[in-house]
GROMACS .gro file of C-alpha atoms in nm:
model
  139
    1UNK     CA    1   0.000   0.000   0.000
    2UNK     CA    2   0.286   0.239   0.080
    3UNK     CA    3   0.452   0.185  -0.256
    4UNK     CA    4   0.118   0.225  -0.434
    5UNK     CA    5   0.055   0.556  -0.254
    6UNK     CA    6   0.405   0.686  -0.332
    7UNK     CA    7   0.367   0.590  -0.698
    8UNK     CA    8   0.033   0.772  -0.718
    9UNK     CA    9   0.184   1.085  -0.566
   10UNK     CA   10   0.472   1.073  -0.814
   11UNK     CA   11   0.249   1.001  -1.112
   12UNK     CA   12   0.008   1.286  -1.054
   13UNK     CA   13   0.276   1.525  -0.922
   14UNK     CA   14   0.025   1.710  -0.704
   15UNK     CA   15  -0.120   1.681  -0.359
   16UNK     CA   16  -0.368   1.398  -0.320
   17UNK     CA   17  -0.609   1.340  -0.037
   18UNK     CA   18  -0.608   1.017   0.158
   19UNK     CA   19  -0.955   0.953   0.014
   20UNK     CA   20  -0.820   0.974  -0.343
   21UNK     CA   21  -0.538   0.736  -0.260
   22UNK     CA   22  -0.774   0.502  -0.071
   23UNK     CA   23  -1.004   0.489  -0.374
   24UNK     CA   24  -0.720   0.365  -0.594
   25UNK     CA   25  -0.623   0.111  -0.329
   26UNK     CA   26  -0.986   0.004  -0.278
   27UNK     CA   27  -0.916   0.067   0.089
   28UNK     CA   28  -1.021   0.279   0.382
   29UNK     CA   29  -0.892   0.640   0.409
   30UNK     CA   30  -0.817   0.587   0.780
   31UNK     CA   31  -0.583   0.297   0.701
   32UNK     CA   32  -0.425   0.500   0.420
   33UNK     CA   33  -0.365   0.793   0.658
   34UNK     CA   34  -0.194   0.557   0.902
   35UNK     CA   35   0.042   0.436   0.628
   36UNK     CA   36   0.100   0.790   0.502
   37UNK     CA   37   0.183   0.890   0.860
   38UNK     CA   38   0.459   0.628   0.867
   39UNK     CA   39   0.585   0.753   0.530
   40UNK     CA   40   0.582   1.110   0.667
   41UNK     CA   41   0.777   1.002   0.976
   42UNK     CA   42   1.038   0.852   0.741
   43UNK     CA   43   1.063   1.179   0.545
   44UNK     CA   44   0.913   1.038   0.224
   45UNK     CA   45   0.589   1.240   0.213
   46UNK     CA   46   0.455   1.561   0.360
   47UNK     CA   47   0.104   1.682   0.424
   48UNK     CA   48  -0.072   2.017   0.416
   49UNK     CA   49  -0.403   2.092   0.579
   50UNK     CA   50  -0.696   2.294   0.460
   51UNK     CA   51  -0.849   2.365   0.124
   52UNK     CA   52  -0.630   2.225  -0.153
   53UNK     CA   53  -0.425   2.034   0.103
   54UNK     CA   54  -0.330   1.673   0.096
   55UNK     CA   55  -0.025   1.452   0.067
   56UNK     CA   56   0.281   1.511  -0.153
   57UNK     CA   57   0.622   1.354  -0.199
   58UNK     CA   58   0.880   1.510   0.032
   59UNK     CA   59   1.164   1.403  -0.199
   60UNK     CA   60   1.194   1.343  -0.569
   61UNK     CA   61   1.057   1.013  -0.700
   62UNK     CA   62   1.407   0.925  -0.827
   63UNK     CA   63   1.536   0.957  -0.470
   64UNK     CA   64   1.283   0.720  -0.308
   65UNK     CA   65   1.353   0.349  -0.337
   66UNK     CA   66   1.119   0.060  -0.273
   67UNK     CA   67   1.342  -0.030   0.019
   68UNK     CA   68   1.288   0.319   0.167
   69UNK     CA   69   0.913   0.260   0.148
   70UNK     CA   70   0.941  -0.089   0.292
   71UNK     CA   71   1.145   0.018   0.594
   72UNK     CA   72   0.908   0.309   0.659
   73UNK     CA   73   0.614   0.076   0.718
   74UNK     CA   74   0.766  -0.257   0.823
   75UNK     CA   75   0.959  -0.328   1.141
   76UNK     CA   76   1.192  -0.612   1.217
   77UNK     CA   77   1.333  -0.884   0.996
   78UNK     CA   78   1.163  -0.970   0.667
   79UNK     CA   79   1.159  -1.344   0.730
   80UNK     CA   80   1.018  -1.461   1.062
   81UNK     CA   81   1.233  -1.651   1.304
   82UNK     CA   82   1.140  -1.922   1.555
   83UNK     CA   83   0.896  -1.776   1.805
   84UNK     CA   84   1.016  -2.027   2.066
   85UNK     CA   85   1.365  -2.176   2.089
   86UNK     CA   86   1.369  -2.539   1.973
   87UNK     CA   87   1.490  -2.822   2.192
   88UNK     CA   88   1.864  -2.859   2.248
   89UNK     CA   89   1.798  -3.228   2.307
   90UNK     CA   90   1.728  -3.274   1.934
   91UNK     CA   91   2.009  -3.269   1.678
   92UNK     CA   92   1.789  -3.070   1.439
   93UNK     CA   93   1.673  -2.836   1.713
   94UNK     CA   94   2.029  -2.765   1.827
   95UNK     CA   95   2.134  -2.636   1.486
   96UNK     CA   96   1.825  -2.512   1.302
   97UNK     CA   97   1.821  -2.155   1.434
   98UNK     CA   98   2.185  -2.089   1.338
   99UNK     CA   99   2.144  -2.252   0.997
  100UNK     CA  100   1.829  -2.057   0.914
  101UNK     CA  101   1.969  -1.733   1.052
  102UNK     CA  102   2.247  -1.744   0.791
  103UNK     CA  103   2.005  -1.830   0.509
  104UNK     CA  104   1.750  -1.568   0.612
  105UNK     CA  105   2.012  -1.295   0.659
  106UNK     CA  106   2.155  -1.363   0.312
  107UNK     CA  107   1.805  -1.362   0.156
  108UNK     CA  108   1.716  -1.037   0.331
  109UNK     CA  109   2.038  -0.877   0.204
  110UNK     CA  110   1.952  -0.973  -0.155
  111UNK     CA  111   1.600  -0.832  -0.113
  112UNK     CA  112   1.736  -0.509   0.037
  113UNK     CA  113   1.978  -0.464  -0.253
  114UNK     CA  114   1.708  -0.537  -0.514
  115UNK     CA  115   1.449  -0.305  -0.360
  116UNK     CA  116   1.719  -0.041  -0.319
  117UNK     CA  117   1.779  -0.036  -0.696
  118UNK     CA  118   1.417   0.035  -0.786
  119UNK     CA  119   1.282   0.385  -0.738
  120UNK     CA  120   0.932   0.522  -0.734
  121UNK     CA  121   1.022   0.698  -1.061
  122UNK     CA  122   1.089   0.354  -1.215
  123UNK     CA  123   0.743   0.241  -1.113
  124UNK     CA  124   0.581   0.550  -1.262
  125UNK     CA  125   0.761   0.477  -1.592
  126UNK     CA  126   0.637   0.117  -1.581
  127UNK     CA  127   0.279   0.228  -1.510
  128UNK     CA  128   0.287   0.469  -1.803
  129UNK     CA  129   0.439   0.204  -2.031
  130UNK     CA  130   0.173  -0.047  -1.926
  131UNK     CA  131  -0.099   0.209  -2.001
  132UNK     CA  132   0.045   0.257  -2.349
  133UNK     CA  133   0.070  -0.119  -2.392
  134UNK     CA  134   0.449  -0.108  -2.418
  135UNK     CA  135   0.692  -0.338  -2.245
  136UNK     CA  136   0.823  -0.187  -1.920
  137UNK     CA  137   1.179  -0.058  -1.924
  138UNK     CA  138   1.439  -0.250  -1.725
  139UNK     CA  139   1.655  -0.067  -1.474
   0.00000   0.00000   0.00000
């Protein structure tokens, strides 16, 4: 939802209300405002009140990556870990947490790097290309 909202703000290059964004998301404006609040706290969007007010990008779309958006709204590791430590009495249990920690950390690093290469501006270009029926540009 955060990436969708950022892409809308970049595409229309004007302030949008949470209701306008919620309509595109087929969601509730209250939920959208909560997400936009997290994006504002991360310095990705700003808001103005009153007539003609709404939400706008706080930085250029080329400066905001998908990873920026992800970290603004998600906390903690991407892949969940064991909620309860497994049994040390079991040979699998003794080693599983360490084995998975390495795998999960490596996978999260790859995801971070990939999302860090894609900007909101890239998504706007892909949306426009899809609307024209053209193949999206690689980045």
